[in-house]
Structures are given as structure tokens and as C-alpha cells.
Amino acid sequence: MSDLLQQSALELARRIRAREVSPVEVVEAHLARVEDVNPHLNAIVQPLYAQARRQAREAEAAVLRADRARPNLPPFHGV
């Protein structure tokens, strides 16, 4: 299991801003977990994986465009 699944949203947001991890990596880790457990839980009835991946790529592009010293991003951008 990915360590990304064990981190809080606050920690993930900090790591994304610091460019230690990308929004795409975060989404992929969570989607992999959903694929593992959802057959047993049936908690997600309409998976929107393609949309989640697209939004993660867009969030990553915004992070890469942002000024590293003072990124002008929402608090939980990319999470």
C-alpha cells in the first residue's frame, strides 16, 4: 500500500506544493486502492477515473507553473 494513502490531506497539500509528490501520483495511489477495495464494498457506483486523472494532470500543470517560493494556489490544490 502506498504511503500516500496514510497521509493527511494537509500533508499531501504541503508535499504537492513542495513538489515532493505530484497530484497525479496522489490520484493514482487512491484510485489503485479504490480498485482493490471497491469490489468488496461497492461504495463507488459510478467511478469517474478518467475525470479524476484529467483533473490531476491539470492540477499538476498549475503546480509546475506556480512560483515555487510563493505559489498562488488554493490550500488543498491537487488533493
Short mmCIF file of N, CA and C in Angstrom, two decimals:
data_model
loop_
_atom_site.label_atom_id
_atom_site.label_comp_id
_atom_site.label_asym_id
_atom_site.label_seq_id
_atom_site.Cartn_x
_atom_site.Cartn_y
_atom_site.Cartn_z
N MET A 1 0.85 -1.18 0.00
CA MET A 1 0.00 0.00 0.00
C MET A 1 0.89 1.24 0.00
N SER A 2 0.52 2.21 -0.77
CA SER A 2 1.29 3.44 -0.91
C SER A 2 1.24 4.26 0.38
N ASP A 3 2.38 4.87 0.73
CA ASP A 3 2.40 5.74 1.91
C ASP A 3 1.52 6.98 1.71
N LEU A 4 1.21 7.30 0.46
CA LEU A 4 0.34 8.45 0.17
C LEU A 4 -1.05 8.24 0.76
N LEU A 5 -1.46 7.00 0.90
CA LEU A 5 -2.78 6.70 1.44
C LEU A 5 -2.86 6.95 2.94
N GLN A 6 -1.71 7.00 3.58
CA GLN A 6 -1.67 7.17 5.04
C GLN A 6 -1.50 8.63 5.46
N GLN A 7 -1.30 9.51 4.51
CA GLN A 7 -1.03 10.91 4.84
C GLN A 7 -2.32 11.73 4.84
N SER A 8 -2.33 12.73 5.69
CA SER A 8 -3.49 13.62 5.77
C SER A 8 -3.56 14.49 4.52
N ALA A 9 -4.72 15.06 4.29
CA ALA A 9 -4.88 15.99 3.17
C ALA A 9 -3.95 17.18 3.33
N LEU A 10 -3.76 17.63 4.55
CA LEU A 10 -2.86 18.76 4.82
C LEU A 10 -1.42 18.41 4.43
N GLU A 11 -0.98 17.22 4.80
CA GLU A 11 0.38 16.79 4.45
C GLU A 11 0.53 16.59 2.95
N LEU A 12 -0.47 16.01 2.31
CA LEU A 12 -0.42 15.85 0.85
C LEU A 12 -0.34 17.20 0.16
N ALA A 13 -1.12 18.16 0.62
CA ALA A 13 -1.09 19.50 0.03
C ALA A 13 0.28 20.14 0.20
N ARG A 14 0.88 19.97 1.37
CA ARG A 14 2.22 20.52 1.61
C ARG A 14 3.23 19.88 0.67
N ARG A 15 3.15 18.56 0.52
CA ARG A 15 4.10 17.84 -0.34
C ARG A 15 3.91 18.20 -1.82
N ILE A 16 2.66 18.42 -2.21
CA ILE A 16 2.39 18.82 -3.60
C ILE A 16 2.99 20.20 -3.86
N ARG A 17 2.79 21.13 -2.94
CA ARG A 17 3.35 22.49 -3.09
C ARG A 17 4.88 22.46 -3.15
N ALA A 18 5.47 21.57 -2.36
CA ALA A 18 6.93 21.45 -2.32
C ALA A 18 7.46 20.63 -3.50
N ARG A 19 6.55 20.12 -4.30
CA ARG A 19 6.89 19.31 -5.48
C ARG A 19 7.61 18.02 -5.09
N GLU A 20 7.28 17.51 -3.91
CA GLU A 20 7.81 16.22 -3.47
C GLU A 20 7.00 15.08 -4.07
N VAL A 21 5.76 15.38 -4.38
CA VAL A 21 4.84 14.41 -4.96
C VAL A 21 3.91 15.17 -5.89
N SER A 22 3.41 14.51 -6.90
CA SER A 22 2.53 15.19 -7.86
C SER A 22 1.07 14.82 -7.59
N PRO A 23 0.15 15.69 -7.99
CA PRO A 23 -1.26 15.35 -7.88
C PRO A 23 -1.60 14.05 -8.63
N VAL A 24 -0.91 13.81 -9.73
CA VAL A 24 -1.16 12.58 -10.49
C VAL A 24 -0.79 11.36 -9.65
N GLU A 25 0.34 11.41 -8.95
CA GLU A 25 0.74 10.29 -8.09
C GLU A 25 -0.28 10.07 -6.97
N VAL A 26 -0.76 11.15 -6.39
CA VAL A 26 -1.74 11.04 -5.31
C VAL A 26 -3.02 10.38 -5.82
N VAL A 27 -3.51 10.85 -6.96
CA VAL A 27 -4.75 10.30 -7.52
C VAL A 27 -4.55 8.83 -7.90
N GLU A 28 -3.44 8.51 -8.54
CA GLU A 28 -3.21 7.12 -8.95
C GLU A 28 -3.15 6.19 -7.74
N ALA A 29 -2.52 6.63 -6.66
CA ALA A 29 -2.46 5.81 -5.45
C ALA A 29 -3.85 5.56 -4.89
N HIS A 30 -4.67 6.59 -4.86
CA HIS A 30 -6.02 6.43 -4.32
C HIS A 30 -6.91 5.62 -5.26
N LEU A 31 -6.77 5.81 -6.55
CA LEU A 31 -7.57 5.01 -7.49
C LEU A 31 -7.19 3.53 -7.41
N ALA A 32 -5.92 3.24 -7.23
CA ALA A 32 -5.49 1.84 -7.08
C ALA A 32 -6.14 1.22 -5.85
N ARG A 33 -6.19 1.99 -4.78
CA ARG A 33 -6.82 1.48 -3.54
C ARG A 33 -8.32 1.27 -3.75
N VAL A 34 -8.96 2.20 -4.43
CA VAL A 34 -10.39 2.06 -4.73
C VAL A 34 -10.63 0.79 -5.53
N GLU A 35 -9.78 0.54 -6.52
CA GLU A 35 -9.95 -0.66 -7.34
C GLU A 35 -9.77 -1.93 -6.52
N ASP A 36 -8.91 -1.88 -5.49
CA ASP A 36 -8.70 -3.04 -4.62
C ASP A 36 -9.89 -3.31 -3.71
N VAL A 37 -10.44 -2.27 -3.12
CA VAL A 37 -11.46 -2.49 -2.09
C VAL A 37 -12.90 -2.33 -2.56
N ASN A 38 -13.11 -1.60 -3.64
CA ASN A 38 -14.49 -1.35 -4.05
C ASN A 38 -15.27 -2.61 -4.43
N PRO A 39 -14.65 -3.63 -5.01
CA PRO A 39 -15.44 -4.84 -5.29
C PRO A 39 -16.06 -5.44 -4.02
N HIS A 40 -15.43 -5.23 -2.88
CA HIS A 40 -15.95 -5.76 -1.61
C HIS A 40 -16.93 -4.81 -0.95
N LEU A 41 -16.74 -3.52 -1.17
CA LEU A 41 -17.57 -2.51 -0.50
C LEU A 41 -18.71 -1.99 -1.36
N ASN A 42 -18.47 -1.94 -2.66
CA ASN A 42 -19.42 -1.35 -3.60
C ASN A 42 -19.82 0.06 -3.16
N ALA A 43 -18.83 0.82 -2.72
CA ALA A 43 -19.07 2.17 -2.23
C ALA A 43 -19.12 3.19 -3.36
N ILE A 44 -18.42 2.90 -4.44
CA ILE A 44 -18.39 3.81 -5.59
C ILE A 44 -19.15 3.13 -6.71
N VAL A 45 -20.30 3.68 -7.02
CA VAL A 45 -21.16 3.05 -8.03
C VAL A 45 -20.95 3.65 -9.41
N GLN A 46 -20.41 4.85 -9.48
CA GLN A 46 -20.12 5.47 -10.77
C GLN A 46 -18.70 6.01 -10.74
N PRO A 47 -17.73 5.14 -11.01
CA PRO A 47 -16.35 5.61 -10.97
C PRO A 47 -16.06 6.59 -12.11
N LEU A 48 -15.43 7.67 -11.76
CA LEU A 48 -15.08 8.71 -12.74
C LEU A 48 -13.56 8.81 -12.82
N TYR A 49 -12.92 7.68 -13.09
CA TYR A 49 -11.46 7.62 -13.09
C TYR A 49 -10.85 8.54 -14.13
N ALA A 50 -11.39 8.56 -15.33
CA ALA A 50 -10.82 9.40 -16.39
C ALA A 50 -10.90 10.88 -15.99
N GLN A 51 -12.01 11.28 -15.41
CA GLN A 51 -12.18 12.66 -14.96
C GLN A 51 -11.19 12.98 -13.84
N ALA A 52 -11.02 12.06 -12.90
CA ALA A 52 -10.08 12.28 -11.80
C ALA A 52 -8.66 12.42 -12.33
N ARG A 53 -8.30 11.58 -13.29
CA ARG A 53 -6.95 11.65 -13.87
C ARG A 53 -6.74 12.96 -14.64
N ARG A 54 -7.75 13.39 -15.37
CA ARG A 54 -7.65 14.65 -16.11
C ARG A 54 -7.47 15.82 -15.15
N GLN A 55 -8.27 15.85 -14.09
CA GLN A 55 -8.16 16.93 -13.11
C GLN A 55 -6.80 16.91 -12.41
N ALA A 56 -6.27 15.73 -12.16
CA ALA A 56 -4.95 15.62 -11.54
C ALA A 56 -3.87 16.17 -12.46
N ARG A 57 -3.97 15.88 -13.75
CA ARG A 57 -2.99 16.42 -14.71
C ARG A 57 -3.08 17.95 -14.77
N GLU A 58 -4.31 18.48 -14.74
CA GLU A 58 -4.49 19.93 -14.74
C GLU A 58 -3.91 20.56 -13.47
N ALA A 59 -4.14 19.91 -12.34
CA ALA A 59 -3.60 20.42 -11.08
C ALA A 59 -2.08 20.39 -11.09
N GLU A 60 -1.51 19.33 -11.65
CA GLU A 60 -0.06 19.23 -11.73
C GLU A 60 0.52 20.33 -12.62
N ALA A 61 -0.14 20.61 -13.72
CA ALA A 61 0.32 21.68 -14.61
C ALA A 61 0.31 23.02 -13.88
N ALA A 62 -0.71 23.27 -13.08
CA ALA A 62 -0.79 24.52 -12.32
C ALA A 62 0.34 24.60 -11.29
N VAL A 63 0.65 23.49 -10.65
CA VAL A 63 1.75 23.46 -9.68
C VAL A 63 3.06 23.79 -10.37
N LEU A 64 3.27 23.21 -11.53
CA LEU A 64 4.53 23.44 -12.25
C LEU A 64 4.65 24.87 -12.76
N ARG A 65 3.52 25.52 -13.03
CA ARG A 65 3.54 26.92 -13.46
C ARG A 65 3.72 27.89 -12.29
N ALA A 66 3.36 27.46 -11.10
CA ALA A 66 3.36 28.35 -9.92
C ALA A 66 4.79 28.69 -9.50
N ASP A 67 4.92 29.86 -8.90
CA ASP A 67 6.18 30.30 -8.33
C ASP A 67 6.48 29.41 -7.13
N ARG A 68 7.65 28.79 -7.12
CA ARG A 68 7.99 27.87 -6.03
C ARG A 68 8.03 28.57 -4.67
N ALA A 69 8.53 29.78 -4.63
CA ALA A 69 8.68 30.48 -3.36
C ALA A 69 7.33 30.92 -2.80
N ARG A 70 6.42 31.33 -3.69
CA ARG A 70 5.11 31.81 -3.23
C ARG A 70 4.03 31.33 -4.19
N PRO A 71 3.72 30.05 -4.13
CA PRO A 71 2.68 29.54 -5.04
C PRO A 71 1.32 30.14 -4.70
N ASN A 72 0.65 30.62 -5.70
CA ASN A 72 -0.68 31.20 -5.52
C ASN A 72 -1.72 30.13 -5.87
N LEU A 73 -1.80 29.13 -5.00
CA LEU A 73 -2.70 28.00 -5.22
C LEU A 73 -3.66 27.87 -4.04
N PRO A 74 -4.85 27.34 -4.27
CA PRO A 74 -5.78 27.10 -3.16
C PRO A 74 -5.14 26.17 -2.12
N PRO A 75 -5.59 26.23 -0.87
CA PRO A 75 -4.95 25.47 0.20
C PRO A 75 -4.81 23.96 -0.07
N PHE A 76 -5.82 23.35 -0.64
CA PHE A 76 -5.76 21.90 -0.86
C PHE A 76 -5.63 21.57 -2.34
N HIS A 77 -4.96 22.43 -3.08
CA HIS A 77 -4.78 22.22 -4.52
C HIS A 77 -4.10 20.89 -4.78
N GLY A 78 -4.69 20.09 -5.65
CA GLY A 78 -4.11 18.83 -6.05
C GLY A 78 -4.45 17.65 -5.17
N VAL A 79 -5.16 17.90 -4.08
CA VAL A 79 -5.51 16.81 -3.16
C VAL A 79 -6.86 16.25 -3.56
#
